[in-house]
Amino acid sequence: MQSEQRKSQRFDLRLPMELVRRGSEPLAKSTETRNVSSGGVLFHSEGQMQVGEPIEYFITFPAANRDNAPVRLHCVGTVIRAEQRNQSPVRDKPFSVAATMERYEFVRVRS
């Protein structure tokens, strides 16, 4: 039996995510997180990404109440796993991508 070797706990969170840069290529691709930890994120992508490739993305957290604006987490990391999913239920996003969260900052969305 193989034990889990993860450094940080994962949370199954489906949050809006926007890919803004892959390597040196600017992007504007929307997707959704599958799970998030303090060290990284797993999401589904429409395009294949290369392991080791730098990535920049935003994760949007909903407002705590209707008086507050949503908060975005601006992240920079590296792709650590990228694979085509078998029998993908989401046809437009057939790739599963795991990326680190090496640097991040919270950005308040102005309403």
Coordinates of N, CA and C in Angstrom, one line a residue:
M1 N 0.8 -1.2 0.0 CA 0.0 0.0 0.0 C 0.9 1.3 0.0
Q2 N 0.6 2.2 -0.9 CA 1.4 3.4 -1.0 C 0.7 4.5 -0.3
S3 N 1.5 5.2 0.6 CA 0.9 6.3 1.3 C 1.0 7.6 0.6
E4 N 0.1 8.5 0.9 CA 0.0 9.8 0.3 C 1.2 10.7 0.7
Q5 N 1.9 11.3 -0.2 CA 3.1 12.0 0.1 C 3.0 13.5 -0.1
R6 N 1.8 14.0 -0.1 CA 1.5 15.4 -0.3 C 2.0 16.3 0.8
K7 N 2.5 17.5 0.5 CA 3.0 18.4 1.6 C 1.9 19.2 2.2
S8 N 0.8 19.4 1.5 CA -0.3 20.2 2.1 C -1.6 19.6 1.7
Q9 N -2.6 19.8 2.6 CA -3.9 19.3 2.4 C -4.6 19.9 1.2
R10 N -5.3 19.1 0.4 CA -6.1 19.6 -0.7 C -7.5 19.8 -0.3
F11 N -8.1 20.9 -0.9 CA -9.5 21.1 -0.7 C -10.3 21.1 -2.0
D12 N -11.3 20.3 -2.1 CA -12.1 20.2 -3.3 C -12.9 21.5 -3.5
L13 N -12.4 22.4 -4.2 CA -13.1 23.7 -4.4 C -13.2 23.9 -5.9
R14 N -14.5 24.2 -6.3 CA -14.7 24.6 -7.7 C -14.9 26.1 -7.7
L15 N -13.8 26.8 -8.1 CA -13.8 28.2 -8.1 C -13.4 28.7 -9.5
P16 N -14.0 29.9 -9.9 CA -13.6 30.4 -11.2 C -12.1 30.7 -11.3
M17 N -11.5 30.3 -12.4 CA -10.1 30.5 -12.6 C -9.8 31.1 -14.0
E18 N -8.9 32.0 -14.1 CA -8.5 32.5 -15.4 C -7.0 32.4 -15.6
L19 N -6.6 31.7 -16.7 CA -5.2 31.5 -17.1 C -4.9 32.8 -17.8
V20 N -3.8 33.5 -17.4 CA -3.4 34.8 -18.0 C -2.1 34.7 -18.8
R21 N -1.3 33.7 -18.4 CA 0.0 33.5 -19.1 C 0.5 32.1 -19.0
R22 N 1.0 31.6 -20.1 CA 1.6 30.3 -20.1 C 3.0 30.5 -20.8
G23 N 4.0 30.3 -20.1 CA 5.4 30.6 -20.6 C 5.4 32.1 -20.9
S24 N 5.8 32.4 -22.1 CA 5.8 33.9 -22.5 C 4.5 34.2 -23.3
E25 N 3.6 33.3 -23.4 CA 2.4 33.5 -24.2 C 1.2 34.0 -23.4
P26 N 0.7 35.2 -23.7 CA -0.4 35.7 -23.0 C -1.7 34.9 -23.3
L27 N -2.5 34.7 -22.3 CA -3.8 34.0 -22.5 C -4.9 34.7 -21.9
A28 N -6.1 34.3 -22.2 CA -7.3 34.8 -21.5 C -8.3 33.7 -21.6
K29 N -8.0 32.6 -20.8 CA -8.8 31.4 -20.8 C -9.4 31.2 -19.5
S30 N -10.7 31.0 -19.5 CA -11.5 30.8 -18.2 C -11.6 29.3 -18.0
T31 N -11.5 28.9 -16.8 CA -11.7 27.5 -16.4 C -12.2 27.5 -15.0
E32 N -12.1 26.3 -14.3 CA -12.5 26.2 -12.9 C -11.6 25.3 -12.2
T33 N -11.2 25.6 -10.9 CA -10.4 24.8 -10.2 C -11.1 23.5 -9.9
R34 N -10.3 22.4 -9.7 CA -10.9 21.1 -9.2 C -10.5 20.9 -7.7
N35 N -9.3 21.3 -7.4 CA -8.9 21.3 -6.0 C -7.8 22.3 -5.8
V36 N -7.6 22.8 -4.6 CA -6.7 23.8 -4.3 C -6.0 23.5 -3.0
S37 N -4.7 23.7 -2.9 CA -4.0 23.6 -1.6 C -3.1 24.8 -1.5
S38 N -2.4 24.9 -0.3 CA -1.5 26.0 -0.2 C -0.3 26.0 -1.1
G39 N -0.1 24.8 -1.7 CA 1.1 24.7 -2.6 C 0.8 24.6 -4.1
G40 N -0.6 24.6 -4.4 CA -0.9 24.5 -5.9 C -2.3 24.3 -6.1
V41 N -2.6 24.0 -7.4 CA -4.0 23.9 -7.9 C -4.1 22.8 -9.0
L42 N -5.2 22.2 -9.1 CA -5.5 21.3 -10.1 C -6.7 21.8 -10.9
F43 N -6.6 21.9 -12.2 CA -7.7 22.4 -13.1 C -7.8 21.6 -14.4
H44 N -8.8 21.8 -15.1 CA -9.0 21.3 -16.4 C -8.7 22.3 -17.5
S45 N -8.1 22.0 -18.6 CA -7.7 22.9 -19.6 C -8.1 22.5 -21.0
E46 N -8.3 23.4 -21.8 CA -8.7 23.1 -23.2 C -7.4 22.7 -24.0
G47 N -6.3 23.2 -23.6 CA -5.0 22.9 -24.3 C -4.0 22.2 -23.5
Q48 N -3.1 21.4 -24.2 CA -2.0 20.7 -23.5 C -1.0 21.7 -23.0
M49 N -0.5 21.4 -21.8 CA 0.6 22.3 -21.3 C 1.8 21.4 -21.0
Q50 N 3.0 21.9 -21.0 CA 4.2 21.2 -20.8 C 4.7 21.3 -19.3
V51 N 5.1 20.1 -18.8 CA 5.6 20.1 -17.4 C 6.9 21.0 -17.4
G52 N 7.0 21.8 -16.4 CA 8.1 22.7 -16.2 C 7.8 24.1 -16.8
E53 N 6.7 24.2 -17.5 CA 6.3 25.5 -18.1 C 5.8 26.5 -17.0
P54 N 6.3 27.8 -17.0 CA 5.7 28.8 -16.1 C 4.3 29.1 -16.4
I55 N 3.5 29.4 -15.4 CA 2.1 29.7 -15.6 C 1.7 30.8 -14.7
E56 N 0.8 31.7 -15.1 CA 0.2 32.7 -14.3 C -1.3 32.6 -14.3
Y57 N -2.0 32.8 -13.2 CA -3.4 32.6 -13.2 C -4.0 33.3 -12.0
F58 N -5.3 33.6 -12.1 CA -6.2 34.2 -11.1 C -7.2 33.2 -10.6
I59 N -7.4 33.0 -9.3 CA -8.5 32.3 -8.8 C -9.4 33.3 -8.1
T60 N -10.7 33.2 -8.4 CA -11.7 34.2 -7.8 C -12.5 33.5 -6.6
F61 N -12.4 34.1 -5.5 CA -13.2 33.7 -4.3 C -14.4 34.5 -4.2
P62 N -15.5 33.9 -3.9 CA -16.8 34.7 -3.8 C -16.7 35.7 -2.6
A63 N -17.5 36.7 -2.7 CA -17.7 37.7 -1.6 C -18.2 37.0 -0.4
A64 N -17.8 37.4 0.8 CA -18.2 36.8 2.1 C -19.7 37.2 2.3
N65 N -20.1 38.4 1.8 CA -21.5 38.8 1.9 C -21.8 39.8 0.8
R66 N -23.0 40.2 0.6 CA -23.3 41.0 -0.5 C -22.7 42.4 -0.4
D67 N -22.2 42.8 0.7 CA -21.6 44.1 0.9 C -20.1 44.1 0.5
N68 N -19.6 43.0 0.3 CA -18.1 42.8 -0.1 C -18.0 42.5 -1.5
A69 N -16.9 42.8 -2.1 CA -16.6 42.4 -3.5 C -15.8 41.1 -3.4
P70 N -15.9 40.3 -4.5 CA -15.1 39.1 -4.6 C -13.6 39.4 -4.5
V71 N -12.8 38.4 -4.1 CA -11.4 38.6 -4.0 C -10.7 37.6 -5.0
R72 N -9.7 38.1 -5.7 CA -9.0 37.3 -6.6 C -7.6 37.0 -6.1
L73 N -7.1 35.8 -6.3 CA -5.8 35.4 -5.9 C -5.0 35.4 -7.1
H74 N -4.0 36.2 -7.3 CA -3.1 36.3 -8.5 C -1.9 35.4 -8.2
C75 N -1.7 34.3 -9.0 CA -0.7 33.3 -8.7 C 0.3 33.2 -9.8
V76 N 1.5 32.8 -9.5 CA 2.5 32.5 -10.4 C 3.1 31.1 -10.0
G77 N 3.2 30.2 -10.9 CA 3.7 28.9 -10.6 C 4.3 28.2 -11.8
T78 N 4.4 26.9 -11.7 CA 5.0 26.0 -12.7 C 4.1 24.8 -12.9
V79 N 3.9 24.4 -14.1 CA 3.1 23.2 -14.4 C 3.9 22.0 -13.9
I80 N 3.3 21.1 -13.1 CA 4.1 20.0 -12.6 C 3.5 18.6 -13.1
R81 N 2.2 18.7 -13.6 CA 1.6 17.5 -14.2 C 0.6 18.0 -15.2
A82 N 0.6 17.3 -16.4 CA -0.3 17.6 -17.4 C -0.6 16.3 -18.2
E83 N -1.9 16.0 -18.2 CA -2.3 14.7 -18.9 C -3.6 14.8 -19.5
Q84 N -3.8 14.0 -20.6 CA -5.1 14.0 -21.2 C -6.0 13.1 -20.4
R85 N -7.2 13.6 -20.1 CA -8.2 12.8 -19.3 C -8.9 11.8 -20.2
N86 N -9.1 10.6 -19.7 CA -9.9 9.6 -20.4 C -11.3 9.8 -20.2
Q87 N -12.1 9.7 -21.2 CA -13.6 9.8 -21.0 C -14.0 11.1 -20.4
S88 N -13.4 12.2 -20.8 CA -13.7 13.5 -20.2 C -15.1 13.9 -20.3
P89 N -15.8 14.2 -19.2 CA -17.2 14.6 -19.2 C -17.3 16.1 -19.7
V90 N -16.1 16.8 -19.7 CA -16.1 18.2 -20.1 C -15.3 18.2 -21.5
R91 N -16.0 18.1 -22.6 CA -15.4 18.0 -23.9 C -14.5 19.1 -24.3
D92 N -14.8 20.3 -23.8 CA -14.0 21.5 -24.2 C -12.7 21.6 -23.4
K93 N -12.6 20.8 -22.3 CA -11.4 20.9 -21.5 C -10.9 19.5 -21.2
P94 N -10.3 18.8 -22.2 CA -9.9 17.4 -22.0 C -8.6 17.2 -21.3
F95 N -7.9 18.2 -20.8 CA -6.6 18.0 -20.1 C -6.7 18.4 -18.7
S96 N -6.0 17.6 -17.9 CA -6.0 17.8 -16.4 C -4.6 18.4 -16.1
V97 N -4.5 19.5 -15.4 CA -3.2 20.2 -15.2 C -3.1 20.5 -13.7
A98 N -1.9 20.2 -13.2 CA -1.6 20.5 -11.8 C -0.4 21.5 -11.9
A99 N -0.6 22.6 -11.1 CA 0.5 23.7 -11.1 C 0.8 24.1 -9.7
T100 N 2.0 24.5 -9.5 CA 2.4 25.0 -8.2 C 1.8 26.4 -8.0
M101 N 1.9 26.9 -6.7 CA 1.5 28.2 -6.4 C 2.7 28.8 -5.7
E102 N 3.7 29.3 -6.4 CA 5.0 29.7 -5.9 C 5.0 31.1 -5.3
R103 N 4.3 32.0 -6.0 CA 4.1 33.4 -5.5 C 2.6 33.7 -5.7
Y104 N 2.0 34.5 -4.8 CA 0.7 34.9 -4.9 C 0.4 36.2 -4.1
E105 N -0.6 36.9 -4.6 CA -1.1 38.1 -3.9 C -2.6 38.2 -4.0
F106 N -3.3 38.6 -3.0 CA -4.7 38.8 -3.0 C -5.0 40.2 -3.7
V107 N -6.0 40.2 -4.5 CA -6.4 41.4 -5.2 C -7.9 41.6 -5.1
R108 N -8.3 42.7 -4.4 CA -9.7 43.0 -4.2 C -10.3 43.5 -5.6
V109 N -11.4 42.9 -5.9 CA -12.2 43.3 -7.1 C -13.0 44.5 -6.8
R110 N -12.9 45.6 -7.5 CA -13.7 46.7 -7.3 C -15.1 46.6 -7.9
S111 N -16.1 46.9 -7.2 CA -17.5 46.8 -7.8 C -17.9 48.0 -8.5

